Amino acid sequence: MSEKIIFAEKLEGFVKSLKDHVSTDDGQWTVRGFIDIFKNAYTISSDTKIVSKILEIHLFPKILKFAQDNGYKVVLAEHQNYYPDISFVKATDESVRFAVDFKTTYRTLQKPHLCNGFTLGSHGEYFENRTSTKNIQFPYSSYLGHFCLGIIYDRADGATIDETKSHNIDELQAITSVAKNFQFFVTEKWKIASDKGGSGNTANIGSINNITDIVAGRGMFSKLGEHWFDEYWMNYKKITVQDGKGGTKKISTLREFVEYKNGDVSLVVKKRNGEE
């Protein structure tokens, strides 16, 4: 088996153990807040970025042990905006590297089979120039695989959270958990990518939103393969074609791109945002 297959299988097995590490028996997050030196406990915010960062910190000792048990060194991103969150580098052969990004999101209240989605990294400089070191820990091409360690959860009702109140450390159980019902998954990022950007004006790749498809790795490129994912996002909104109305347009959908490249459009997996 290839190094990537071996690493992926070990990572998948490891991720199955993480739910018990962060959850109580009834599915609540075991982290309830933060404590000062006077032993006062404060509720954490339900803000997604804060929840995501604390989850990373909560899981890091387990991740470090996983790396050590499997002969890898952990290299953290040197800067906040660097990709990836963690580089796993084989201790006996530093040319064997895997990129692992934490991806945390929540289920939508009205349609719990969907999640809010997440970004899968930039499609800018380091993605196009695979030897670039701009905003990336090691050159993109030096990684043998690019993985997402994903966490999907339910957000607590905001009305039950009082961020202004402090508790004695003995009252931790009284603090409302801001997250519950965690679902962990791991997959290569190209397998859960959509053909749309992930956020605002930044050059980020967006994910699909159907949770079942995310966990199963059934993104829009999953039948086409990683090569199509790379090609599409390297050329996103850069190719000009005629629009059939006497004008021109930039290619901005996967179906248009596959047609333009004379590929098999039947292999484009449609997003399932409206169904279970």
mmCIF file of C-alpha atoms in Angstrom, residues 38-178:
data_model
loop_
_atom_site.group_PDB
_atom_site.id
_atom_site.type_symbol
_atom_site.label_atom_id
_atom_site.label_comp_id
_atom_site.label_asym_id
_atom_site.label_seq_id
_atom_site.Cartn_x
_atom_site.Cartn_y
_atom_site.Cartn_z
ATOM 1 C CA PHE A 38 -9.556 32.892 41.431
ATOM 2 C CA LYS A 39 -11.357 29.696 40.359
ATOM 3 C CA ASN A 40 -14.178 31.549 38.651
ATOM 4 C CA ALA A 41 -15.614 29.807 35.585
ATOM 5 C CA TYR A 42 -16.968 31.776 32.623
ATOM 6 C CA THR A 43 -19.119 30.571 29.745
ATOM 7 C CA ILE A 44 -17.375 30.569 26.368
ATOM 8 C CA SER A 45 -19.021 32.261 23.416
ATOM 9 C CA SER A 46 -20.939 30.207 20.856
ATOM 10 C CA ASP A 47 -19.087 32.100 18.119
ATOM 11 C CA THR A 48 -18.006 29.523 15.524
ATOM 12 C CA LYS A 49 -14.394 30.713 15.369
ATOM 13 C CA ILE A 50 -14.027 30.479 19.144
ATOM 14 C CA VAL A 51 -15.619 27.017 19.300
ATOM 15 C CA SER A 52 -13.363 25.841 16.467
ATOM 16 C CA LYS A 53 -10.168 27.082 18.101
ATOM 17 C CA ILE A 54 -10.986 25.591 21.508
ATOM 18 C CA LEU A 55 -11.859 22.266 19.879
ATOM 19 C CA GLU A 56 -8.454 22.254 18.202
ATOM 20 C CA ILE A 57 -6.734 22.912 21.536
ATOM 21 C CA HIS A 58 -8.892 20.249 23.207
ATOM 22 C CA LEU A 59 -7.891 17.656 20.607
ATOM 23 C CA PHE A 60 -4.243 18.541 20.206
ATOM 24 C CA PRO A 61 -2.809 16.209 22.898
ATOM 25 C CA LYS A 62 -4.622 13.293 21.219
ATOM 26 C CA ILE A 63 -3.309 14.325 17.804
ATOM 27 C CA LEU A 64 0.227 14.602 19.118
ATOM 28 C CA LYS A 65 0.009 11.088 20.566
ATOM 29 C CA PHE A 66 -1.394 9.770 17.254
ATOM 30 C CA ALA A 67 1.590 11.266 15.428
ATOM 31 C CA GLN A 68 4.114 9.820 17.874
ATOM 32 C CA ASP A 69 2.488 6.387 17.822
ATOM 33 C CA ASN A 70 2.700 6.291 14.031
ATOM 34 C CA GLY A 71 6.193 7.700 13.532
ATOM 35 C CA TYR A 72 5.341 11.262 12.522
ATOM 36 C CA LYS A 73 6.450 14.678 13.692
ATOM 37 C CA VAL A 74 3.867 17.436 13.981
ATOM 38 C CA VAL A 75 4.669 20.813 12.409
ATOM 39 C CA LEU A 76 2.158 23.556 13.231
ATOM 40 C CA ALA A 77 1.406 26.459 10.906
ATOM 41 C CA GLU A 78 3.842 29.269 11.701
ATOM 42 C CA HIS A 79 1.275 31.999 11.063
ATOM 43 C CA GLN A 80 -2.487 32.247 11.559
ATOM 44 C CA ASN A 81 -3.268 32.471 7.844
ATOM 45 C CA TYR A 82 -0.900 29.690 6.774
ATOM 46 C CA TYR A 83 -2.016 26.389 5.272
ATOM 47 C CA PRO A 84 -2.333 23.741 6.640
ATOM 48 C CA ASP A 85 -3.149 23.723 10.359
ATOM 49 C CA ILE A 86 -0.912 20.687 10.880
ATOM 50 C CA SER A 87 1.781 19.089 8.751
ATOM 51 C CA PHE A 88 2.517 15.458 9.566
ATOM 52 C CA VAL A 89 6.140 14.728 8.618
ATOM 53 C CA LYS A 90 7.470 11.171 8.789
ATOM 54 C CA ALA A 91 10.291 11.009 11.314
ATOM 55 C CA THR A 92 12.407 8.634 9.212
ATOM 56 C CA ASP A 93 11.754 10.299 5.843
ATOM 57 C CA GLU A 94 10.935 14.007 5.798
ATOM 58 C CA SER A 95 9.847 13.832 2.160
ATOM 59 C CA VAL A 96 6.717 12.025 3.383
ATOM 60 C CA ARG A 97 4.332 14.804 4.395
ATOM 61 C CA PHE A 98 0.583 15.107 4.835
ATOM 62 C CA ALA A 99 -1.441 18.285 5.239
ATOM 63 C CA VAL A 100 -4.304 18.142 7.743
ATOM 64 C CA ASP A 101 -6.702 21.055 8.251
ATOM 65 C CA PHE A 102 -9.272 21.264 11.033
ATOM 66 C CA LYS A 103 -12.720 22.024 9.637
ATOM 67 C CA THR A 104 -15.477 22.806 12.106
ATOM 68 C CA THR A 105 -19.050 23.719 11.281
ATOM 69 C CA TYR A 106 -22.574 23.375 12.646
ATOM 70 C CA ARG A 107 -25.792 21.811 11.438
ATOM 71 C CA THR A 108 -28.438 24.188 10.149
ATOM 72 C CA LEU A 109 -31.456 24.436 12.425
ATOM 73 C CA GLN A 110 -34.146 24.253 9.751
ATOM 74 C CA LYS A 111 -32.437 21.502 7.705
ATOM 75 C CA PRO A 112 -30.295 19.387 10.053
ATOM 76 C CA HIS A 113 -29.136 17.192 7.155
ATOM 77 C CA LEU A 114 -27.163 20.237 5.968
ATOM 78 C CA CYS A 115 -24.288 22.075 7.625
ATOM 79 C CA ASN A 116 -23.085 25.635 7.289
ATOM 80 C CA GLY A 117 -20.164 24.496 5.139
ATOM 81 C CA PHE A 118 -16.520 25.496 5.380
ATOM 82 C CA THR A 119 -13.574 26.605 3.305
ATOM 83 C CA LEU A 120 -10.976 24.154 2.012
ATOM 84 C CA GLY A 121 -7.998 26.428 1.687
ATOM 85 C CA SER A 122 -6.975 28.998 -0.889
ATOM 86 C CA HIS A 123 -6.887 28.523 -4.646
ATOM 87 C CA GLY A 124 -4.443 31.421 -4.906
ATOM 88 C CA GLU A 125 -0.643 31.613 -5.143
ATOM 89 C CA TYR A 126 0.438 28.415 -3.374
ATOM 90 C CA PHE A 127 -2.329 26.385 -5.035
ATOM 91 C CA GLU A 128 -1.457 27.557 -8.555
ATOM 92 C CA ASN A 129 2.317 27.598 -8.070
ATOM 93 C CA ARG A 130 2.919 24.267 -6.388
ATOM 94 C CA THR A 131 6.501 25.201 -5.404
ATOM 95 C CA SER A 132 5.529 28.487 -3.733
ATOM 96 C CA THR A 133 6.024 29.002 0.011
ATOM 97 C CA LYS A 134 3.650 31.963 0.278
ATOM 98 C CA ASN A 135 1.115 31.409 3.087
ATOM 99 C CA ILE A 136 1.888 27.690 3.258
ATOM 100 C CA GLN A 137 4.126 25.715 5.615
ATOM 101 C CA PHE A 138 5.740 23.586 2.892
ATOM 102 C CA PRO A 139 5.204 23.791 -0.896
ATOM 103 C CA TYR A 140 1.825 22.352 -1.904
ATOM 104 C CA SER A 141 3.366 19.751 -4.193
ATOM 105 C CA SER A 142 5.560 18.411 -1.373
ATOM 106 C CA TYR A 143 2.543 16.969 0.444
ATOM 107 C CA LEU A 144 1.489 13.457 -0.546
ATOM 108 C CA GLY A 145 -2.094 14.176 0.495
ATOM 109 C CA HIS A 146 -4.326 16.996 1.706
ATOM 110 C CA PHE A 147 -6.843 15.960 4.372
ATOM 111 C CA CYS A 148 -9.661 17.559 6.332
ATOM 112 C CA LEU A 149 -10.275 16.489 9.917
ATOM 113 C CA GLY A 150 -13.873 17.625 10.186
ATOM 114 C CA ILE A 151 -16.175 18.265 13.115
ATOM 115 C CA ILE A 152 -19.907 18.879 12.697
ATOM 116 C CA TYR A 153 -22.027 19.784 15.729
ATOM 117 C CA ASP A 154 -25.302 21.261 16.964
ATOM 118 C CA ARG A 155 -25.181 24.783 18.350
ATOM 119 C CA ALA A 156 -26.900 25.472 21.671
ATOM 120 C CA ASP A 157 -29.915 27.751 21.706
ATOM 121 C CA GLY A 158 -28.477 31.230 22.159
ATOM 122 C CA ALA A 159 -31.156 32.090 24.704
ATOM 123 C CA THR A 160 -29.719 29.513 27.126
ATOM 124 C CA ILE A 161 -26.221 31.044 27.117
ATOM 125 C CA ASP A 162 -25.366 33.890 29.480
ATOM 126 C CA GLU A 163 -21.841 35.077 28.741
ATOM 127 C CA THR A 164 -22.056 37.787 31.424
ATOM 128 C CA LYS A 165 -22.407 35.430 34.372
ATOM 129 C CA SER A 166 -19.554 33.785 36.258
ATOM 130 C CA HIS A 167 -19.692 30.567 38.251
ATOM 131 C CA ASN A 168 -17.683 28.987 40.984
ATOM 132 C CA ILE A 169 -15.522 26.128 39.725
ATOM 133 C CA ASP A 170 -17.756 23.729 41.661
ATOM 134 C CA GLU A 171 -20.684 24.839 39.483
ATOM 135 C CA LEU A 172 -19.265 23.757 36.139
ATOM 136 C CA GLN A 173 -22.219 21.452 35.468
ATOM 137 C CA ALA A 174 -24.525 24.481 35.648
ATOM 138 C CA ILE A 175 -22.869 26.104 32.642
ATOM 139 C CA THR A 176 -24.662 25.449 29.369
ATOM 140 C CA SER A 177 -22.620 23.580 26.780
ATOM 141 C CA VAL A 178 -22.433 25.702 23.609
#
